Amino acid sequence: MVTIGEIARAAGVSISTVSKSLNGYKEISDQTRNRVKKIAEQMGYTPNAAAQSLVLKRANTIGIVYEVESGLKNLFFAAVLESFRKHIQSKGYDILLLSNNTESKLDYLKHSHSKNVDAVLVISTDESYEAVKKLFNSDLAVLSLDPKEAIHNTIYSDSYSAIRKSCNYLYELGHRKIAFINGSYQNFIGLERLRGYLDFMKEKGLEPLYLKNRSNESYTFHEGYQTMKALFEAYGLPDAVCTVSDLMAMGAIQFFNNHGYHVPKDVSIIGFDDLDICEITTPQLTTIRQDYEEIGLRASEALIEMLDKHIRMLEPIVIDTKIVVRDSCLKNTKY
Amino acid sequence: MVTIGEIARAAGVSISTVSKSLNGYKEISDQTRNRVKKIAEQMGYTPNAAAQSLVLKRANTIGIVYEVESGLKNLFFAAVLESFRKHIQSKGYDILLLSNNTESKLDYLKHSHSKNVDAVLVISTDESYEAVKKLFNSDLAVLSLDPKEAIHNTIYSDSYSAIRKSCNYLYELGHRKIAFINGSYQNFIGLERLRGYLDFMKEKGLEPLYLKNRSNESYTFHEGYQTMKALFEAYGLPDAVCTVSDLMAMGAIQFFNNHGYHVPKDVSIIGFDDLDICEITTPQLTTIRQDYEEIGLRASEALIEMLDKHIRMLEPIVIDTKIVVRDSCLKNTKY
């Protein structure tokens, strides 16, 4: 690789002048700066980002704390990360997936400083919550997806409205016995979805059919199956089931398949997320779409804005959802 | 943040001595080095990785070229990347997803140098093939997953044997009209799978039922559906279908569902990959398992070995596969 010493010799200027020219310092005349840059380019010089980030204090690298069940195999979080990756890369940034196995262990803040990342997107359920808090209280630009609490610098779908939309869709189809497959009772997102369900049922004067004491943390097929089983044992066959994830909805469908009931003829089921696989299951899943594109775009814009404007505090960014109608819900003809 | 100047003052030594102590230079006595390190630690000093990597020429960062259809939503490549991530992070490395939208555009080599990455794992179908070739011909430690050609520094499943295993399983169940849903005819992996199928059929004296002129590049549900449709139109109902991806197998199942045939009662179908979703489809998919765990582990070991031993050339690493039996294949009772 070409060094700045070689460029200095070729240009007949000092190393310091080359360095200042390449880093855009104002004290060098335009003429000199342009001449040095041209020579550097002709010689095939690649600026060393480590050296440059020491000078510019900016590495064009966004750190990601990514600590979720199943890692990159988690269909929901991988879809959000993919959208974020696309948008942030279109701005010339690289993504650094921060290891939690550094010398400083779970100290993401130290680790981020050490790797000169400019900003951090946190995609984490909650094991590493203290380490994440420390990031938030730091000088870094930080944004958290689906946070544990509804605080500043967070981005999430409007879960409360989404579940109300979902229940109302089932209600409009004529369903009244609407069961609820819940998510976590330990965090903001999960509780918002429960609140949406309970408020809706109350407003319509319907009995809520849900499990008060079963908090689901993983939103998996297996949890969906088991929760449906428990709901069925507690309340019998519902008209319809409102769920908080597509995989849980698929688990519920499996439960009904295994017990001689047909979805959607005997019972309607609606998902949540709109994963790609909703189109390849039988029946294709009607669901609430989280707007991955928008989440990734807004998250990348927010982090870049924080960097450019030197701000560190943002109001929560709340993204709207919509219903995607496929084949897992039918009109109720019982009443 | 604490600077090395402050540490130097506290320790009563020169900045140069602090720098040399923290970077493990031999010319400093053990006593001094240990004392400086202890003081640095007490003062909460975080070594700046950019500065350190300039000295050590090593950043504990593995670059990833990740250019595949659907990005991180690609279920197969995301599963491999997840396993690799787990293993490489357990060794204290971070993963840098290299943007292809830098000033140097698709020049991954320049970009890798500029970001001081130690080694690069290439997970790429082929748009950026020239850029990848340049990486291979460089001084970097590079390994490529599922390469376009079977050259050095590559890692892949033994596709030829896998497809033979798959066909033999169907044959042992009594199937003779075995159709083949092919992958790419443009690259090594796809051609190996075709070769496995053709050799097997020839050895058993069976007529190969496949599409000579249809190269499939995406391995998607949609491609599987369309290929099954064309096969059905060309050859009628087969006894069984051997496929080169789980998603293609699911597409074929959908085709049969839509045309009044039942899988597995009327026709057996076997997948390839063993994605997590094989367990949640109806029927659950019998398939060839690619050993994600092993691929991720061996890839991380190979890159670290190349770095540690300063070698740059490795023989191809070929990983074995196995059959996972679920519900999509049945014994043939026709003959």
Short mmCIF file of N, CA and C in Angstrom, two decimals, chain A residues 87-207:
data_model
loop_
_atom_site.label_atom_id
_atom_site.label_comp_id
_atom_site.label_asym_id
_atom_site.label_seq_id
_atom_site.Cartn_x
_atom_site.Cartn_y
_atom_site.Cartn_z
N HIS A 87 -30.71 0.62 4.31
CA HIS A 87 -30.78 2.08 4.34
C HIS A 87 -29.48 2.72 4.85
N ILE A 88 -28.89 2.13 5.88
CA ILE A 88 -27.69 2.75 6.45
C ILE A 88 -26.51 2.56 5.49
N GLN A 89 -26.47 1.44 4.78
CA GLN A 89 -25.40 1.23 3.81
C GLN A 89 -25.54 2.18 2.62
N SER A 90 -26.78 2.53 2.29
CA SER A 90 -26.96 3.46 1.17
C SER A 90 -26.39 4.83 1.52
N LYS A 91 -26.15 5.07 2.82
CA LYS A 91 -25.50 6.32 3.25
C LYS A 91 -24.00 6.14 3.45
N GLY A 92 -23.48 4.96 3.08
CA GLY A 92 -22.03 4.75 3.17
C GLY A 92 -21.53 4.24 4.51
N TYR A 93 -22.43 3.83 5.38
CA TYR A 93 -22.01 3.31 6.68
C TYR A 93 -21.88 1.79 6.63
N ASP A 94 -20.92 1.26 7.40
CA ASP A 94 -20.85 -0.18 7.64
C ASP A 94 -21.53 -0.49 8.96
N ILE A 95 -21.94 -1.76 9.09
CA ILE A 95 -22.55 -2.23 10.33
C ILE A 95 -21.58 -3.12 11.06
N LEU A 96 -21.34 -2.81 12.34
CA LEU A 96 -20.49 -3.66 13.17
C LEU A 96 -21.37 -4.38 14.18
N LEU A 97 -21.46 -5.69 14.05
CA LEU A 97 -22.21 -6.48 15.03
C LEU A 97 -21.32 -6.64 16.25
N LEU A 98 -21.68 -5.97 17.33
CA LEU A 98 -20.82 -5.93 18.51
C LEU A 98 -20.86 -7.25 19.26
N SER A 99 -19.70 -7.81 19.45
CA SER A 99 -19.59 -9.04 20.22
C SER A 99 -19.87 -8.76 21.69
N ASN A 100 -20.49 -9.72 22.37
CA ASN A 100 -20.65 -9.57 23.82
C ASN A 100 -19.60 -10.40 24.55
N ASN A 101 -18.58 -10.82 23.80
CA ASN A 101 -17.56 -11.65 24.42
C ASN A 101 -16.19 -11.00 24.31
N THR A 102 -16.15 -9.71 24.61
CA THR A 102 -14.89 -9.00 24.57
C THR A 102 -14.27 -9.06 25.95
N GLU A 103 -13.10 -8.46 26.09
CA GLU A 103 -12.47 -8.43 27.42
C GLU A 103 -13.39 -7.77 28.43
N SER A 104 -14.10 -6.75 27.96
CA SER A 104 -14.98 -6.03 28.88
C SER A 104 -16.34 -6.71 29.01
N LYS A 105 -16.43 -7.94 28.48
CA LYS A 105 -17.67 -8.73 28.55
C LYS A 105 -18.85 -7.93 28.00
N LEU A 106 -19.89 -7.80 28.79
CA LEU A 106 -21.11 -7.17 28.26
C LEU A 106 -21.05 -5.65 28.26
N ASP A 107 -19.86 -5.06 28.46
CA ASP A 107 -19.81 -3.60 28.50
C ASP A 107 -19.79 -3.05 27.07
N TYR A 108 -21.00 -2.91 26.51
CA TYR A 108 -21.12 -2.46 25.12
C TYR A 108 -20.59 -1.04 24.95
N LEU A 109 -20.67 -0.24 26.01
CA LEU A 109 -20.21 1.15 25.90
C LEU A 109 -18.71 1.21 25.69
N LYS A 110 -17.97 0.53 26.58
CA LYS A 110 -16.52 0.48 26.44
C LYS A 110 -16.16 -0.06 25.06
N HIS A 111 -16.86 -1.12 24.70
CA HIS A 111 -16.55 -1.79 23.44
C HIS A 111 -16.82 -0.86 22.25
N SER A 112 -17.91 -0.12 22.32
CA SER A 112 -18.24 0.82 21.24
C SER A 112 -17.19 1.91 21.12
N HIS A 113 -16.76 2.44 22.27
CA HIS A 113 -15.71 3.45 22.25
C HIS A 113 -14.44 2.86 21.65
N SER A 114 -14.13 1.66 22.08
CA SER A 114 -12.87 1.06 21.65
C SER A 114 -12.87 0.82 20.14
N LYS A 115 -14.04 0.55 19.56
CA LYS A 115 -14.10 0.31 18.13
C LYS A 115 -14.48 1.57 17.34
N ASN A 116 -14.51 2.72 18.03
CA ASN A 116 -14.83 3.99 17.37
C ASN A 116 -16.13 3.96 16.59
N VAL A 117 -17.16 3.33 17.11
CA VAL A 117 -18.42 3.38 16.38
C VAL A 117 -19.07 4.74 16.62
N ASP A 118 -19.77 5.21 15.61
CA ASP A 118 -20.36 6.54 15.68
C ASP A 118 -21.68 6.53 16.43
N ALA A 119 -22.41 5.43 16.29
CA ALA A 119 -23.76 5.36 16.84
C ALA A 119 -24.11 3.89 17.02
N VAL A 120 -25.11 3.63 17.83
CA VAL A 120 -25.46 2.24 18.11
C VAL A 120 -26.97 2.03 17.99
N LEU A 121 -27.35 1.00 17.24
CA LEU A 121 -28.74 0.56 17.23
C LEU A 121 -28.83 -0.66 18.15
N VAL A 122 -29.74 -0.60 19.11
CA VAL A 122 -29.90 -1.70 20.06
C VAL A 122 -31.09 -2.55 19.65
N ILE A 123 -30.83 -3.81 19.32
CA ILE A 123 -31.90 -4.77 19.05
C ILE A 123 -31.69 -5.88 20.07
N SER A 124 -32.38 -5.77 21.17
CA SER A 124 -32.08 -6.66 22.28
C SER A 124 -33.34 -6.92 23.08
N THR A 125 -33.59 -8.14 23.43
CA THR A 125 -34.68 -8.40 24.35
C THR A 125 -34.18 -7.97 25.72
N ASP A 126 -33.81 -8.76 26.65
CA ASP A 126 -33.43 -8.02 27.86
C ASP A 126 -32.32 -8.55 28.75
N GLU A 127 -31.70 -9.64 28.40
CA GLU A 127 -30.65 -10.16 29.29
C GLU A 127 -29.59 -9.11 29.62
N SER A 128 -29.27 -8.30 28.61
CA SER A 128 -28.15 -7.38 28.77
C SER A 128 -28.64 -5.97 29.10
N TYR A 129 -29.73 -5.89 29.82
CA TYR A 129 -30.40 -4.61 29.97
C TYR A 129 -29.55 -3.53 30.65
N GLU A 130 -28.79 -3.92 31.67
CA GLU A 130 -27.96 -2.92 32.37
C GLU A 130 -26.90 -2.35 31.43
N ALA A 131 -26.32 -3.24 30.62
CA ALA A 131 -25.30 -2.80 29.67
C ALA A 131 -25.89 -1.84 28.64
N VAL A 132 -27.16 -2.09 28.30
CA VAL A 132 -27.82 -1.23 27.33
C VAL A 132 -28.12 0.14 27.96
N LYS A 133 -28.56 0.13 29.21
CA LYS A 133 -28.81 1.39 29.93
C LYS A 133 -27.58 2.28 29.94
N LYS A 134 -26.44 1.65 30.15
CA LYS A 134 -25.17 2.38 30.19
C LYS A 134 -24.90 3.05 28.84
N LEU A 135 -25.24 2.38 27.77
CA LEU A 135 -25.11 2.97 26.43
C LEU A 135 -25.98 4.22 26.32
N PHE A 136 -27.21 4.09 26.81
CA PHE A 136 -28.16 5.20 26.73
C PHE A 136 -27.69 6.42 27.49
N ASN A 137 -27.03 6.18 28.61
CA ASN A 137 -26.57 7.30 29.44
C ASN A 137 -25.21 7.82 29.01
N SER A 138 -24.76 7.44 27.83
CA SER A 138 -23.42 7.82 27.40
C SER A 138 -23.48 8.97 26.40
N ASP A 139 -22.32 9.29 25.83
CA ASP A 139 -22.23 10.35 24.83
C ASP A 139 -22.54 9.85 23.42
N LEU A 140 -22.80 8.56 23.28
CA LEU A 140 -23.06 8.01 21.94
C LEU A 140 -24.48 8.31 21.47
N ALA A 141 -24.66 8.29 20.14
CA ALA A 141 -26.01 8.35 19.57
C ALA A 141 -26.57 6.94 19.60
N VAL A 142 -27.66 6.75 20.35
CA VAL A 142 -28.19 5.41 20.57
C VAL A 142 -29.69 5.40 20.29
N LEU A 143 -30.14 4.33 19.63
CA LEU A 143 -31.56 4.14 19.39
C LEU A 143 -31.89 2.69 19.68
N SER A 144 -33.04 2.47 20.32
CA SER A 144 -33.40 1.11 20.69
C SER A 144 -34.69 0.68 20.00
N LEU A 145 -34.69 -0.52 19.42
CA LEU A 145 -35.87 -1.07 18.76
C LEU A 145 -36.67 -1.87 19.77
N ASP A 146 -37.99 -1.73 19.74
CA ASP A 146 -38.86 -2.49 20.63
C ASP A 146 -38.34 -2.50 22.07
N PRO A 147 -38.29 -1.33 22.69
CA PRO A 147 -37.64 -1.20 23.99
C PRO A 147 -38.44 -1.85 25.11
N LYS A 148 -37.76 -2.06 26.22
CA LYS A 148 -38.39 -2.63 27.42
C LYS A 148 -39.30 -1.58 28.07
N GLU A 149 -38.93 -0.31 27.93
CA GLU A 149 -39.76 0.79 28.45
C GLU A 149 -39.94 1.84 27.36
N ALA A 150 -41.02 2.61 27.45
CA ALA A 150 -41.28 3.63 26.43
C ALA A 150 -40.55 4.91 26.77
N ILE A 151 -39.24 4.90 26.62
CA ILE A 151 -38.46 6.09 26.93
C ILE A 151 -37.96 6.75 25.65
N HIS A 152 -37.19 7.82 25.81
CA HIS A 152 -36.62 8.51 24.64
C HIS A 152 -35.70 7.59 23.84
N ASN A 153 -35.41 7.99 22.60
CA ASN A 153 -34.48 7.24 21.74
C ASN A 153 -34.91 5.80 21.49
N THR A 154 -36.19 5.64 21.19
CA THR A 154 -36.70 4.30 20.90
C THR A 154 -37.53 4.33 19.63
N ILE A 155 -37.68 3.18 19.01
CA ILE A 155 -38.51 3.05 17.82
C ILE A 155 -39.29 1.74 17.92
N TYR A 156 -40.57 1.82 17.62
CA TYR A 156 -41.40 0.62 17.72
C TYR A 156 -42.72 0.83 16.97
N SER A 157 -43.37 -0.29 16.64
CA SER A 157 -44.69 -0.22 16.03
C SER A 157 -45.73 0.12 17.09
N ASP A 158 -46.80 0.75 16.66
CA ASP A 158 -47.88 1.11 17.58
C ASP A 158 -48.69 -0.15 17.91
N SER A 159 -48.24 -0.87 18.91
CA SER A 159 -48.82 -2.18 19.25
C SER A 159 -50.25 -2.09 19.76
N TYR A 160 -50.51 -1.07 20.55
CA TYR A 160 -51.85 -0.92 21.12
C TYR A 160 -52.89 -0.80 20.01
N SER A 161 -52.68 0.14 19.09
CA SER A 161 -53.61 0.31 17.98
C SER A 161 -53.66 -0.93 17.10
N ALA A 162 -52.51 -1.56 16.92
CA ALA A 162 -52.44 -2.73 16.03
C ALA A 162 -53.36 -3.83 16.54
N ILE A 163 -53.29 -4.12 17.84
CA ILE A 163 -54.12 -5.21 18.38
C ILE A 163 -55.60 -4.82 18.35
N ARG A 164 -55.88 -3.57 18.57
CA ARG A 164 -57.28 -3.12 18.45
C ARG A 164 -57.79 -3.32 17.02
N LYS A 165 -56.93 -2.99 16.04
CA LYS A 165 -57.28 -3.19 14.63
C LYS A 165 -57.56 -4.66 14.36
N SER A 166 -56.68 -5.48 14.90
CA SER A 166 -56.76 -6.92 14.70
C SER A 166 -58.07 -7.47 15.28
N CYS A 167 -58.38 -7.09 16.52
CA CYS A 167 -59.61 -7.54 17.17
C CYS A 167 -60.84 -7.01 16.43
N ASN A 168 -60.76 -5.77 16.00
CA ASN A 168 -61.90 -5.18 15.32
C ASN A 168 -62.17 -5.88 13.99
N TYR A 169 -61.11 -6.29 13.31
CA TYR A 169 -61.26 -7.04 12.06
C TYR A 169 -62.03 -8.34 12.31
N LEU A 170 -61.65 -9.04 13.39
CA LEU A 170 -62.34 -10.29 13.73
C LEU A 170 -63.79 -10.01 14.13
N TYR A 171 -63.98 -8.93 14.87
CA TYR A 171 -65.32 -8.53 15.32
C TYR A 171 -66.23 -8.22 14.13
N GLU A 172 -65.69 -7.50 13.17
CA GLU A 172 -66.47 -7.14 11.97
C GLU A 172 -66.84 -8.37 11.15
N LEU A 173 -66.02 -9.42 11.24
CA LEU A 173 -66.34 -10.68 10.56
C LEU A 173 -67.43 -11.46 11.31
N GLY A 174 -67.84 -10.93 12.46
CA GLY A 174 -68.92 -11.57 13.20
C GLY A 174 -68.48 -12.42 14.38
N HIS A 175 -67.18 -12.43 14.68
CA HIS A 175 -66.70 -13.25 15.80
C HIS A 175 -66.91 -12.53 17.13
N ARG A 176 -67.30 -13.30 18.15
CA ARG A 176 -67.51 -12.72 19.48
C ARG A 176 -66.64 -13.39 20.53
N LYS A 177 -66.50 -14.73 20.42
CA LYS A 177 -65.57 -15.42 21.33
C LYS A 177 -64.16 -15.27 20.75
N ILE A 178 -63.50 -14.19 21.11
CA ILE A 178 -62.17 -13.89 20.56
C ILE A 178 -61.11 -14.14 21.63
N ALA A 179 -60.33 -15.20 21.45
CA ALA A 179 -59.26 -15.52 22.40
C ALA A 179 -58.00 -14.74 22.05
N PHE A 180 -57.12 -14.61 23.05
CA PHE A 180 -55.89 -13.82 22.85
C PHE A 180 -54.66 -14.63 23.23
N ILE A 181 -53.77 -14.81 22.27
CA ILE A 181 -52.47 -15.43 22.57
C ILE A 181 -51.49 -14.30 22.85
N ASN A 182 -51.13 -14.16 24.11
CA ASN A 182 -50.36 -13.00 24.56
C ASN A 182 -48.87 -13.18 24.39
N GLY A 183 -48.15 -12.05 24.51
CA GLY A 183 -46.68 -12.06 24.52
C GLY A 183 -46.17 -11.87 25.94
N SER A 184 -45.14 -11.05 26.06
CA SER A 184 -44.51 -10.85 27.36
C SER A 184 -45.34 -9.94 28.26
N TYR A 185 -45.40 -10.29 29.53
CA TYR A 185 -45.99 -9.39 30.52
C TYR A 185 -44.89 -8.62 31.26
N GLN A 186 -43.65 -8.73 30.76
CA GLN A 186 -42.50 -8.11 31.44
C GLN A 186 -42.05 -6.83 30.74
N ASN A 187 -42.54 -6.57 29.55
CA ASN A 187 -42.03 -5.38 28.87
C ASN A 187 -43.14 -4.57 28.20
N PHE A 188 -42.77 -3.37 27.82
CA PHE A 188 -43.67 -2.39 27.26
C PHE A 188 -44.48 -2.91 26.07
N ILE A 189 -43.78 -3.48 25.08
CA ILE A 189 -44.46 -3.93 23.86
C ILE A 189 -45.51 -4.99 24.18
N GLY A 190 -45.11 -5.98 24.98
CA GLY A 190 -46.04 -7.06 25.32
C GLY A 190 -47.25 -6.55 26.08
N LEU A 191 -47.03 -5.62 27.00
CA LEU A 191 -48.12 -5.08 27.82
C LEU A 191 -49.05 -4.18 27.00
N GLU A 192 -48.48 -3.46 26.04
CA GLU A 192 -49.30 -2.63 25.14
C GLU A 192 -50.26 -3.49 24.33
N ARG A 193 -49.79 -4.65 23.92
CA ARG A 193 -50.66 -5.54 23.12
C ARG A 193 -51.78 -6.10 23.99
N LEU A 194 -51.44 -6.46 25.21
CA LEU A 194 -52.48 -6.93 26.13
C LEU A 194 -53.51 -5.84 26.38
N ARG A 195 -53.02 -4.63 26.62
CA ARG A 195 -53.91 -3.49 26.89
C ARG A 195 -54.86 -3.26 25.71
N GLY A 196 -54.33 -3.35 24.50
CA GLY A 196 -55.17 -3.20 23.31
C GLY A 196 -56.30 -4.22 23.29
N TYR A 197 -55.97 -5.46 23.61
CA TYR A 197 -56.97 -6.53 23.62
C TYR A 197 -58.03 -6.28 24.70
N LEU A 198 -57.55 -6.02 25.93
CA LEU A 198 -58.49 -5.87 27.05
C LEU A 198 -59.41 -4.67 26.85
N ASP A 199 -58.87 -3.56 26.40
CA ASP A 199 -59.68 -2.36 26.16
C ASP A 199 -60.75 -2.64 25.10
N PHE A 200 -60.33 -3.31 24.02
CA PHE A 200 -61.28 -3.60 22.95
C PHE A 200 -62.43 -4.46 23.46
N MET A 201 -62.09 -5.54 24.16
CA MET A 201 -63.11 -6.48 24.63
C MET A 201 -64.07 -5.79 25.59
N LYS A 202 -63.51 -4.93 26.44
CA LYS A 202 -64.33 -4.21 27.40
C LYS A 202 -65.30 -3.27 26.69
N GLU A 203 -64.79 -2.53 25.73
CA GLU A 203 -65.63 -1.59 24.98
C GLU A 203 -66.78 -2.29 24.27
N LYS A 204 -66.54 -3.51 23.81
CA LYS A 204 -67.58 -4.26 23.10
C LYS A 204 -68.44 -5.10 24.05
N GLY A 205 -68.11 -5.05 25.32
CA GLY A 205 -68.87 -5.84 26.29
C GLY A 205 -68.66 -7.35 26.15
N LEU A 206 -67.47 -7.74 25.68
CA LEU A 206 -67.18 -9.16 25.49
C LEU A 206 -66.26 -9.67 26.60
N GLU A 207 -66.39 -10.97 26.90
CA GLU A 207 -65.53 -11.56 27.93
C GLU A 207 -64.13 -11.79 27.36
#
